[in-house]
Amino acid sequence: MDLLLDDDERAIADLARDYFAANAGAAPAHSIADGAEVGSPVASSAELGWFGLTVAESAGGLGLSTKELAIAHREAGRALAPLRLLATTVAATAAAVAGDEALLKRLLAGDAVAAIALSTSTGYLLLDADTETSLAVSVLADSTTVTAVTAGDARPADLIDPATPALKVATLGEVLVSADASVSSQATLAIAAAQIGIASASLDMAVDYARDREAFGKPIGSFQAIKHRLADVGVALEAADAQLFFAATAAAENREGAGWEIAAARLLATRAATAATSAAIQTHGAMGITWDHDAHLYLERATLLDRIGPRGAVLARELIAGEGVTP
């Protein structure tokens, strides 16, 4: 098993990073959090083929593997890309697996936009949803469903992530697609990749500040309380990233136990994202908790991503039992 990126995979990583640098990032996230209208990247993402990364070329997709999926979504997480891109990608994969060619065509073209649906005690929260949203995606451990969205009873909802607008609905509409656990597996992998991107960006932010900020005539990164914590975060991030690509490669090669590896990747990615975003805020001191700083955006996005799909305690129990997300 070769976990190193080849030339084509590095090109995809560079393309994704450049694209999200131009179409996402902390600046538009701040604008959304402040209530401003920000243009949607759905149309340009559709032109790049983003929503069909792992959809077969014969069905209109790019025909890439789960390894490329992980590469792309890691960059999306790093840039705080809108969650509708993740949701629409998962919806397109579900439509392809279920054989719904008409819905798949609309999703790949960006004519149908999805939102992740989270169940609550009083209905559902649709993440990164607005008037553009026409579909809801529910990701469970053993299945993924795509339903129609009826905006009649929708009302705005506040999330812990202020850069992700949301709608609250009492019920979801008609079930359009119900796909098997293979789609949940890809969704879990993409979420883990996004969490690792968030962790990487947060650690970079903290390290840069620790090198530049001085106290008592020395960079604060020279003090053990800071450098040892950031080193621990770096180790956690490296472990999570390695597990992500081990899992992605195992899934791409249809290896036995790939589902267990994906569950492990998600668990490690969640822990790395939590550790890195917390460390970034604390390394920046008082400035790190201000509204205008970028650090809180990454912590809030990491917290929100942790709520999607199979979560930490569930994954841990499944791993101990030798189970995991079915590949």
mmCIF file of N, CA and C in Angstrom, residues 128-190:
data_model
loop_
_atom_site.group_PDB
_atom_site.id
_atom_site.type_symbol
_atom_site.label_atom_id
_atom_site.label_comp_id
_atom_site.label_asym_id
_atom_site.label_seq_id
_atom_site.Cartn_x
_atom_site.Cartn_y
_atom_site.Cartn_z
ATOM 1 N N ASP A 128 -25.994 25.123 6.581
ATOM 2 C CA ASP A 128 -25.615 25.904 5.401
ATOM 3 C C ASP A 128 -26.746 25.892 4.370
ATOM 4 N N ALA A 129 -27.936 26.204 4.827
ATOM 5 C CA ALA A 129 -29.119 26.166 3.971
ATOM 6 C C ALA A 129 -29.689 27.566 3.788
ATOM 7 N N ASP A 130 -30.231 27.799 2.597
ATOM 8 C CA ASP A 130 -30.928 29.050 2.304
ATOM 9 C C ASP A 130 -31.917 28.773 1.186
ATOM 10 N N THR A 131 -32.311 29.816 0.474
ATOM 11 C CA THR A 131 -33.297 29.633 -0.594
ATOM 12 C C THR A 131 -32.760 28.796 -1.747
ATOM 13 N N GLU A 132 -31.443 28.630 -1.828
ATOM 14 C CA GLU A 132 -30.831 27.823 -2.879
ATOM 15 C C GLU A 132 -30.984 26.328 -2.596
ATOM 16 N N THR A 133 -31.238 25.985 -1.344
ATOM 17 C CA THR A 133 -31.271 24.590 -0.915
ATOM 18 C C THR A 133 -32.565 23.904 -1.333
ATOM 19 N N SER A 134 -32.439 22.747 -1.976
ATOM 20 C CA SER A 134 -33.627 21.993 -2.389
ATOM 21 C C SER A 134 -33.629 20.562 -1.867
ATOM 22 N N LEU A 135 -32.497 20.125 -1.270
ATOM 23 C CA LEU A 135 -32.370 18.745 -0.808
ATOM 24 C C LEU A 135 -31.746 18.706 0.582
ATOM 25 N N ALA A 136 -32.081 17.667 1.328
ATOM 26 C CA ALA A 136 -31.469 17.440 2.635
ATOM 27 C C ALA A 136 -30.821 16.062 2.640
ATOM 28 N N VAL A 137 -29.639 15.977 3.234
ATOM 29 C CA VAL A 137 -28.893 14.718 3.306
ATOM 30 C C VAL A 137 -28.748 14.313 4.763
ATOM 31 N N SER A 138 -29.174 13.106 5.081
ATOM 32 C CA SER A 138 -29.026 12.564 6.434
ATOM 33 C C SER A 138 -28.006 11.434 6.382
ATOM 34 N N VAL A 139 -26.905 11.603 7.112
ATOM 35 C CA VAL A 139 -25.825 10.613 7.114
ATOM 36 C C VAL A 139 -25.874 9.823 8.410
ATOM 37 N N LEU A 140 -26.171 8.539 8.307
ATOM 38 C CA LEU A 140 -26.149 7.630 9.444
ATOM 39 C C LEU A 140 -25.048 6.600 9.220
ATOM 40 N N ALA A 141 -24.773 5.789 10.222
ATOM 41 C CA ALA A 141 -23.685 4.818 10.104
ATOM 42 C C ALA A 141 -23.950 3.790 9.018
ATOM 43 N N ASP A 142 -25.221 3.406 8.844
ATOM 44 C CA ASP A 142 -25.532 2.318 7.915
ATOM 45 C C ASP A 142 -26.316 2.738 6.686
ATOM 46 N N SER A 143 -26.613 4.027 6.553
ATOM 47 C CA SER A 143 -27.370 4.475 5.384
ATOM 48 C C SER A 143 -27.260 5.983 5.230
ATOM 49 N N THR A 144 -27.531 6.438 4.016
ATOM 50 C CA THR A 144 -27.593 7.868 3.722
ATOM 51 C C THR A 144 -28.839 8.115 2.893
ATOM 52 N N THR A 145 -29.669 9.052 3.316
ATOM 53 C CA THR A 145 -30.885 9.359 2.576
ATOM 54 C C THR A 145 -30.851 10.789 2.075
ATOM 55 N N VAL A 146 -31.454 10.991 0.913
ATOM 56 C CA VAL A 146 -31.607 12.314 0.325
ATOM 57 C C VAL A 146 -33.097 12.586 0.220
ATOM 58 N N THR A 147 -33.540 13.671 0.824
ATOM 59 C CA THR A 147 -34.953 14.014 0.816
ATOM 60 C C THR A 147 -35.156 15.397 0.232
ATOM 61 N N ALA A 148 -36.375 15.642 -0.231
ATOM 62 C CA ALA A 148 -36.734 16.967 -0.713
ATOM 63 C C ALA A 148 -36.899 17.906 0.478
ATOM 64 N N VAL A 149 -36.664 19.187 0.246
ATOM 65 C CA VAL A 149 -36.846 20.198 1.284
ATOM 66 C C VAL A 149 -38.060 21.035 0.930
ATOM 67 N N THR A 150 -38.996 21.115 1.847
ATOM 68 C CA THR A 150 -40.165 21.973 1.692
ATOM 69 C C THR A 150 -39.941 23.200 2.558
ATOM 70 N N ALA A 151 -39.768 24.336 1.922
ATOM 71 C CA ALA A 151 -39.361 25.539 2.649
ATOM 72 C C ALA A 151 -40.519 26.240 3.353
ATOM 73 N N GLY A 152 -41.723 25.684 3.268
ATOM 74 C CA GLY A 152 -42.885 26.363 3.826
ATOM 75 C C GLY A 152 -42.763 26.674 5.300
ATOM 76 N N ASP A 153 -42.288 25.725 6.102
ATOM 77 C CA ASP A 153 -42.201 25.941 7.546
ATOM 78 C C ASP A 153 -40.784 26.255 8.004
ATOM 79 N N ALA A 154 -39.879 26.507 7.076
ATOM 80 C CA ALA A 154 -38.483 26.764 7.435
ATOM 81 C C ALA A 154 -38.333 28.127 8.098
ATOM 82 N N ARG A 155 -37.497 28.161 9.108
ATOM 83 C CA ARG A 155 -37.191 29.434 9.758
ATOM 84 C C ARG A 155 -35.709 29.439 10.134
ATOM 85 N N PRO A 156 -35.106 30.616 10.190
ATOM 86 C CA PRO A 156 -33.675 30.692 10.479
ATOM 87 C C PRO A 156 -33.350 30.117 11.852
ATOM 88 N N ALA A 157 -32.168 29.531 11.949
ATOM 89 C CA ALA A 157 -31.700 28.970 13.219
ATOM 90 C C ALA A 157 -30.253 29.380 13.433
ATOM 91 N N ASP A 158 -29.896 29.618 14.669
ATOM 92 C CA ASP A 158 -28.524 29.973 15.016
ATOM 93 C C ASP A 158 -27.755 28.714 15.401
ATOM 94 N N LEU A 159 -26.529 28.623 14.899
ATOM 95 C CA LEU A 159 -25.665 27.489 15.201
ATOM 96 C C LEU A 159 -24.459 27.951 15.995
ATOM 97 N N ILE A 160 -23.731 27.002 16.545
ATOM 98 C CA ILE A 160 -22.482 27.335 17.218
ATOM 99 C C ILE A 160 -21.475 27.902 16.227
ATOM 100 N N ASP A 161 -21.627 27.562 14.956
ATOM 101 C CA ASP A 161 -20.764 28.067 13.885
ATOM 102 C C ASP A 161 -21.485 29.218 13.192
ATOM 103 N N PRO A 162 -21.140 30.473 13.494
ATOM 104 C CA PRO A 162 -21.864 31.609 12.914
ATOM 105 C C PRO A 162 -21.621 31.787 11.422
ATOM 106 N N ALA A 163 -20.604 31.107 10.882
ATOM 107 C CA ALA A 163 -20.320 31.202 9.451
ATOM 108 C C ALA A 163 -21.118 30.184 8.645
ATOM 109 N N THR A 164 -21.972 29.423 9.314
ATOM 110 C CA THR A 164 -22.818 28.435 8.640
ATOM 111 C C THR A 164 -24.281 28.774 8.893
ATOM 112 N N PRO A 165 -24.943 29.424 7.935
ATOM 113 C CA PRO A 165 -26.369 29.714 8.116
ATOM 114 C C PRO A 165 -27.165 28.421 8.165
ATOM 115 N N ALA A 166 -28.284 28.451 8.851
ATOM 116 C CA ALA A 166 -29.070 27.229 9.005
ATOM 117 C C ALA A 166 -30.551 27.540 8.997
ATOM 118 N N LEU A 167 -31.321 26.536 8.620
ATOM 119 C CA LEU A 167 -32.776 26.601 8.678
ATOM 120 C C LEU A 167 -33.273 25.487 9.582
ATOM 121 N N LYS A 168 -34.361 25.766 10.271
ATOM 122 C CA LYS A 168 -34.997 24.760 11.113
ATOM 123 C C LYS A 168 -36.334 24.389 10.497
ATOM 124 N N VAL A 169 -36.568 23.090 10.311
ATOM 125 C CA VAL A 169 -37.828 22.613 9.742
ATOM 126 C C VAL A 169 -38.403 21.537 10.652
ATOM 127 N N ALA A 170 -39.719 21.431 10.656
ATOM 128 C CA ALA A 170 -40.374 20.431 11.497
ATOM 129 C C ALA A 170 -40.241 19.037 10.910
ATOM 130 N N THR A 171 -40.333 18.950 9.594
ATOM 131 C CA THR A 171 -40.254 17.653 8.918
ATOM 132 C C THR A 171 -39.467 17.796 7.629
ATOM 133 N N LEU A 172 -38.985 16.680 7.127
ATOM 134 C CA LEU A 172 -38.360 16.634 5.814
ATOM 135 C C LEU A 172 -39.382 16.152 4.802
ATOM 136 N N GLY A 173 -39.107 16.398 3.537
ATOM 137 C CA GLY A 173 -40.045 16.023 2.491
ATOM 138 C C GLY A 173 -39.874 14.581 2.043
ATOM 139 N N GLU A 174 -40.275 14.343 0.818
ATOM 140 C CA GLU A 174 -40.244 13.000 0.241
ATOM 141 C C GLU A 174 -38.820 12.460 0.153
ATOM 142 N N VAL A 175 -38.665 11.190 0.486
ATOM 143 C CA VAL A 175 -37.368 10.531 0.329
ATOM 144 C C VAL A 175 -37.141 10.273 -1.155
ATOM 145 N N LEU A 176 -36.091 10.862 -1.691
ATOM 146 C CA LEU A 176 -35.773 10.712 -3.114
ATOM 147 C C LEU A 176 -34.785 9.580 -3.351
ATOM 148 N N VAL A 177 -33.844 9.430 -2.436
ATOM 149 C CA VAL A 177 -32.798 8.411 -2.575
ATOM 150 C C VAL A 177 -32.477 7.845 -1.196
ATOM 151 N N SER A 178 -32.359 6.546 -1.122
ATOM 152 C CA SER A 178 -31.865 5.892 0.088
ATOM 153 C C SER A 178 -30.720 4.983 -0.333
ATOM 154 N N ALA A 179 -29.513 5.345 0.079
ATOM 155 C CA ALA A 179 -28.319 4.616 -0.361
ATOM 156 C C ALA A 179 -27.756 3.788 0.780
ATOM 157 N N ASP A 180 -26.939 2.812 0.430
ATOM 158 C CA ASP A 180 -26.395 1.905 1.435
ATOM 159 C C ASP A 180 -25.221 2.536 2.186
ATOM 160 N N ALA A 181 -24.618 1.736 3.051
ATOM 161 C CA ALA A 181 -23.572 2.239 3.934
ATOM 162 C C ALA A 181 -22.308 2.667 3.198
ATOM 163 N N SER A 182 -22.143 2.277 1.937
ATOM 164 C CA SER A 182 -20.947 2.692 1.200
ATOM 165 C C SER A 182 -20.897 4.210 1.055
ATOM 166 N N VAL A 183 -22.069 4.838 0.944
ATOM 167 C CA VAL A 183 -22.117 6.298 0.841
ATOM 168 C C VAL A 183 -21.792 6.926 2.193
ATOM 169 N N SER A 184 -22.318 6.345 3.269
ATOM 170 C CA SER A 184 -21.976 6.828 4.612
ATOM 171 C C SER A 184 -20.475 6.732 4.852
ATOM 172 N N SER A 185 -19.868 5.692 4.319
ATOM 173 C CA SER A 185 -18.430 5.498 4.451
ATOM 174 C C SER A 185 -17.667 6.645 3.793
ATOM 175 N N GLN A 186 -18.053 6.991 2.566
ATOM 176 C CA GLN A 186 -17.396 8.099 1.876
ATOM 177 C C GLN A 186 -17.649 9.419 2.589
ATOM 178 N N ALA A 187 -18.875 9.612 3.082
ATOM 179 C CA ALA A 187 -19.192 10.844 3.801
ATOM 180 C C ALA A 187 -18.351 10.962 5.066
ATOM 181 N N THR A 188 -18.210 9.869 5.792
ATOM 182 C CA THR A 188 -17.404 9.862 7.013
ATOM 183 C C THR A 188 -15.951 10.189 6.702
ATOM 184 N N LEU A 189 -15.447 9.657 5.614
ATOM 185 C CA LEU A 189 -14.073 9.932 5.199
ATOM 186 C C LEU A 189 -13.903 11.406 4.843
ATOM 187 N N ALA A 190 -14.869 11.973 4.118
ATOM 188 C CA ALA A 190 -14.794 13.379 3.725
ATOM 189 C C ALA A 190 -14.848 14.293 4.946
#
